[in-house]
PDB file of C-alpha atoms in Angstrom:
ATOM      1  CA  UNK A  18      -7.558 -30.950 -22.410  1.00 48.00           C
ATOM      2  CA  UNK A  19      -5.956 -30.716 -25.766  1.00 48.00           C
ATOM      3  CA  UNK A  20      -2.629 -28.832 -26.314  1.00 51.00           C
ATOM      4  CA  UNK A  21      -4.576 -26.202 -28.279  1.00 53.00           C
ATOM      5  CA  UNK A  22      -7.033 -25.691 -25.272  1.00 55.00           C
ATOM      6  CA  UNK A  23      -4.153 -25.258 -22.937  1.00 60.00           C
ATOM      7  CA  UNK A  24      -2.344 -22.768 -25.264  1.00 65.00           C
ATOM      8  CA  UNK A  25      -5.788 -21.016 -25.376  1.00 68.00           C
ATOM      9  CA  UNK A  26      -5.971 -20.813 -21.730  1.00 73.00           C
ATOM     10  CA  UNK A  27      -2.332 -19.655 -21.259  1.00 87.00           C
ATOM     11  CA  UNK A  28      -3.036 -16.831 -23.875  1.00 92.00           C
ATOM     12  CA  UNK A  29      -6.338 -15.837 -22.016  1.00 94.00           C
ATOM     13  CA  UNK A  30      -4.617 -15.799 -18.684  1.00 93.00           C
ATOM     14  CA  UNK A  31      -1.825 -13.650 -20.098  1.00 95.00           C
ATOM     15  CA  UNK A  32      -4.314 -11.075 -21.565  1.00 95.00           C
ATOM     16  CA  UNK A  33      -5.974 -10.807 -18.219  1.00 94.00           C
ATOM     17  CA  UNK A  34      -2.782 -10.337 -16.375  1.00 92.00           C
ATOM     18  CA  UNK A  35      -1.641  -7.733 -18.928  1.00 92.00           C
ATOM     19  CA  UNK A  36      -5.137  -6.076 -18.484  1.00 93.00           C
ATOM     20  CA  UNK A  37      -4.719  -5.705 -14.731  1.00 90.00           C
ATOM     21  CA  UNK A  38      -1.136  -4.422 -15.132  1.00 88.00           C
ATOM     22  CA  UNK A  39      -2.074  -1.945 -17.803  1.00 88.00           C
ATOM     23  CA  UNK A  40      -5.212  -0.647 -16.420  1.00 82.00           C
ATOM     24  CA  UNK A  41      -4.548  -0.618 -12.802  1.00 80.00           C
ATOM     25  CA  UNK A  42      -1.039   0.379 -11.854  1.00 81.00           C
ATOM     26  CA  UNK A  43      -2.554   2.345  -8.910  1.00 80.00           C
ATOM     27  CA  UNK A  44      -3.227  -0.760  -7.327  1.00 84.00           C
ATOM     28  CA  UNK A  45       0.416  -1.399  -6.828  1.00 83.00           C
ATOM     29  CA  UNK A  46       1.267   2.218  -6.216  1.00 84.00           C
ATOM     30  CA  UNK A  47      -1.113   2.119  -3.220  1.00 83.00           C
ATOM     31  CA  UNK A  48       0.450  -1.127  -1.821  1.00 87.00           C
ATOM     32  CA  UNK A  49      -2.159  -3.471  -3.209  1.00 87.00           C
ATOM     33  CA  UNK A  50      -2.006  -6.444  -5.476  1.00 87.00           C
ATOM     34  CA  UNK A  51      -4.249  -8.192  -7.947  1.00 88.00           C
ATOM     35  CA  UNK A  52      -3.959 -11.859  -8.985  1.00 89.00           C
ATOM     36  CA  UNK A  53      -6.037 -14.116 -11.046  1.00 93.00           C
ATOM     37  CA  UNK A  54      -7.438 -16.911  -8.643  1.00 94.00           C
ATOM     38  CA  UNK A  55      -9.525 -18.838 -11.145  1.00 94.00           C
ATOM     39  CA  UNK A  56     -10.001 -18.625 -15.054  1.00 95.00           C
ATOM     40  CA  UNK A  57     -12.700 -20.640 -16.835  1.00 95.00           C
ATOM     41  CA  UNK A  58     -12.268 -20.246 -20.597  1.00 93.00           C
ATOM     42  CA  UNK A  59     -15.396 -22.501 -21.155  1.00 94.00           C
ATOM     43  CA  UNK A  60     -17.725 -20.484 -19.090  1.00 96.00           C
ATOM     44  CA  UNK A  61     -15.883 -17.126 -19.668  1.00 95.00           C
ATOM     45  CA  UNK A  62     -15.476 -16.572 -15.838  1.00 96.00           C
ATOM     46  CA  UNK A  63     -12.522 -15.010 -14.009  1.00 96.00           C
ATOM     47  CA  UNK A  64     -12.077 -14.481 -10.312  1.00 95.00           C
ATOM     48  CA  UNK A  65      -9.466 -11.928  -9.470  1.00 93.00           C
ATOM     49  CA  UNK A  66      -8.305 -11.480  -5.775  1.00 91.00           C
ATOM     50  CA  UNK A  67      -7.174  -7.879  -4.596  1.00 89.00           C
ATOM     51  CA  UNK A  68      -4.775  -8.058  -1.877  1.00 88.00           C
ATOM     52  CA  UNK A  69      -2.351  -6.209   0.161  1.00 87.00           C
ATOM     53  CA  UNK A  70      -3.570  -2.675   0.887  1.00 87.00           C
ATOM     54  CA  UNK A  71      -6.861  -3.358  -0.964  1.00 86.00           C
ATOM     55  CA  UNK A  72      -8.144  -5.304   1.939  1.00 82.00           C
ATOM     56  CA  UNK A  73     -10.022  -2.809   4.079  1.00 81.00           C
ATOM     57  CA  UNK A  74      -9.474   0.072   1.622  1.00 85.00           C
ATOM     58  CA  UNK A  75     -12.308   2.223   1.396  1.00 85.00           C
ATOM     59  CA  UNK A  76     -12.251   2.589  -2.340  1.00 86.00           C
ATOM     60  CA  UNK A  77     -11.608  -1.095  -3.069  1.00 86.00           C
ATOM     61  CA  UNK A  78     -15.366  -1.472  -3.956  1.00 89.00           C
ATOM     62  CA  UNK A  79     -14.905   1.137  -6.816  1.00 89.00           C
ATOM     63  CA  UNK A  80     -11.662  -0.577  -7.887  1.00 87.00           C
ATOM     64  CA  UNK A  81     -13.576  -3.847  -8.149  1.00 89.00           C
ATOM     65  CA  UNK A  82     -16.543  -2.252 -10.113  1.00 92.00           C
ATOM     66  CA  UNK A  83     -13.963  -0.743 -12.558  1.00 90.00           C
ATOM     67  CA  UNK A  84     -12.390  -4.158 -12.919  1.00 91.00           C
ATOM     68  CA  UNK A  85     -15.651  -5.974 -13.607  1.00 92.00           C
ATOM     69  CA  UNK A  86     -17.027  -3.334 -16.185  1.00 93.00           C
ATOM     70  CA  UNK A  87     -13.786  -2.695 -18.138  1.00 94.00           C
ATOM     71  CA  UNK A  88     -12.492  -6.457 -18.291  1.00 95.00           C
ATOM     72  CA  UNK A  89     -15.764  -7.848 -20.098  1.00 95.00           C
ATOM     73  CA  UNK A  90     -15.313  -4.866 -22.504  1.00 95.00           C
ATOM     74  CA  UNK A  91     -11.770  -5.282 -23.511  1.00 95.00           C
ATOM     75  CA  UNK A  92     -11.389  -9.133 -23.346  1.00 96.00           C
ATOM     76  CA  UNK A  93     -14.347 -10.747 -25.534  1.00 95.00           C
ATOM     77  CA  UNK A  94     -13.818 -14.113 -24.041  1.00 96.00           C
ATOM     78  CA  UNK A  95     -14.643 -13.060 -20.366  1.00 96.00           C
ATOM     79  CA  UNK A  96     -18.284 -12.736 -19.704  1.00 96.00           C
ATOM     80  CA  UNK A  97     -18.219 -12.758 -15.900  1.00 95.00           C
ATOM     81  CA  UNK A  98     -15.767 -11.141 -13.381  1.00 96.00           C
ATOM     82  CA  UNK A  99     -15.768 -12.027  -9.774  1.00 94.00           C
ATOM     83  CA  UNK A 100     -13.333  -9.805  -7.680  1.00 90.00           C
ATOM     84  CA  UNK A 101     -12.734 -10.097  -4.046  1.00 86.00           C
ATOM     85  CA  UNK A 102     -10.529  -8.470  -1.520  1.00 85.00           C
ATOM     86  CA  UNK A 103     -10.167 -11.227   0.909  1.00 72.00           C
ATOM     87  CA  UNK A 104     -12.182  -9.451   3.560  1.00 62.00           C
ATOM     88  CA  UNK A 105     -14.612 -12.177   4.366  1.00 51.00           C
ATOM     89  CA  UNK A 106     -17.473 -10.526   2.532  1.00 44.00           C
ATOM     90  CA  UNK A 107     -15.703 -10.575  -0.838  1.00 41.00           C
ATOM     91  CA  UNK A 108     -16.270  -7.020  -1.485  1.00 39.00           C
ATOM     92  CA  UNK A 109     -19.770  -7.473  -2.332  1.00 39.00           C
ATOM     93  CA  UNK A 110     -19.527 -10.667  -4.330  1.00 38.00           C
ATOM     94  CA  UNK A 111     -21.526 -13.574  -3.009  1.00 39.00           C
ATOM     95  CA  UNK A 112     -22.931 -12.177   0.011  1.00 37.00           C
ATOM     96  CA  UNK A 113     -21.363 -10.000   2.550  1.00 37.00           C
ATOM     97  CA  UNK A 114     -21.807  -6.217   2.694  1.00 36.00           C
ATOM     98  CA  UNK A 115     -22.167  -4.303  -0.760  1.00 37.00           C
ATOM     99  CA  UNK A 116     -20.893  -0.724  -0.621  1.00 37.00           C
ATOM    100  CA  UNK A 117     -23.332   2.058  -1.616  1.00 32.00           C
ATOM    101  CA  UNK A 118     -22.497   5.371  -3.278  1.00 34.00           C
ATOM    102  CA  UNK A 119     -24.180   8.710  -3.424  1.00 38.00           C
ATOM    103  CA  UNK A 120     -26.794   8.565  -6.072  1.00 41.00           C
ATOM    104  CA  UNK A 121     -26.506   4.745  -6.466  1.00 39.00           C
ATOM    105  CA  UNK A 122     -29.763   2.764  -6.371  1.00 43.00           C
ATOM    106  CA  UNK A 123     -29.442  -0.563  -4.156  1.00 42.00           C
ATOM    107  CA  UNK A 124     -32.110  -2.200  -6.479  1.00 45.00           C
ATOM    108  CA  UNK A 125     -30.855  -5.378  -8.084  1.00 44.00           C
ATOM    109  CA  UNK A 126     -32.886  -4.539 -11.222  1.00 43.00           C
ATOM    110  CA  UNK A 127     -31.233  -1.407 -11.809  1.00 46.00           C
ATOM    111  CA  UNK A 128     -27.713  -3.208 -11.746  1.00 46.00           C
ATOM    112  CA  UNK A 129     -28.537  -4.672 -14.966  1.00 44.00           C
ATOM    113  CA  UNK A 130     -29.201  -1.497 -16.601  1.00 46.00           C
ATOM    114  CA  UNK A 131     -25.839   0.197 -15.091  1.00 47.00           C
ATOM    115  CA  UNK A 132     -23.211   0.591 -17.825  1.00 50.00           C
ATOM    116  CA  UNK A 133     -20.146   1.440 -15.749  1.00 51.00           C
ATOM    117  CA  UNK A 134     -21.128   1.825 -12.115  1.00 48.00           C
ATOM    118  CA  UNK A 135     -19.230   3.986  -9.783  1.00 48.00           C
ATOM    119  CA  UNK A 136     -15.871   5.350 -11.327  1.00 51.00           C
ATOM    120  CA  UNK A 137     -12.589   4.514  -9.575  1.00 52.00           C
ATOM    121  CA  UNK A 138     -10.443   7.544  -8.710  1.00 48.00           C
ATOM    122  CA  UNK A 139      -8.036   6.842 -11.347  1.00 46.00           C
TER     123      UNK A 139
END
């Protein structure tokens, strides 16, 4: 990897970290944490792990949805966001149980048309 690519990766990682700090201070206020687990600049994929009180929290699925929808809008290089709570099922990522919300369709095809998804309570 060239030095320019490494500097670009550091810049992107810093912007993702700042995004998490700026948009989700409530995670920390409620005893949770958010950390970048994997970042691939070439594919535009990032994996974020929510920990602490987020593991097992009833609103963590909404927090995950908010992270996914907002990050791709605010950071152009990010195309796909994976977020997990460390609860085995990954908070609806790659199998496991997916939460449902009042009025939400469980059809996969509807997910593609969804703009924001459920709103986190902050």
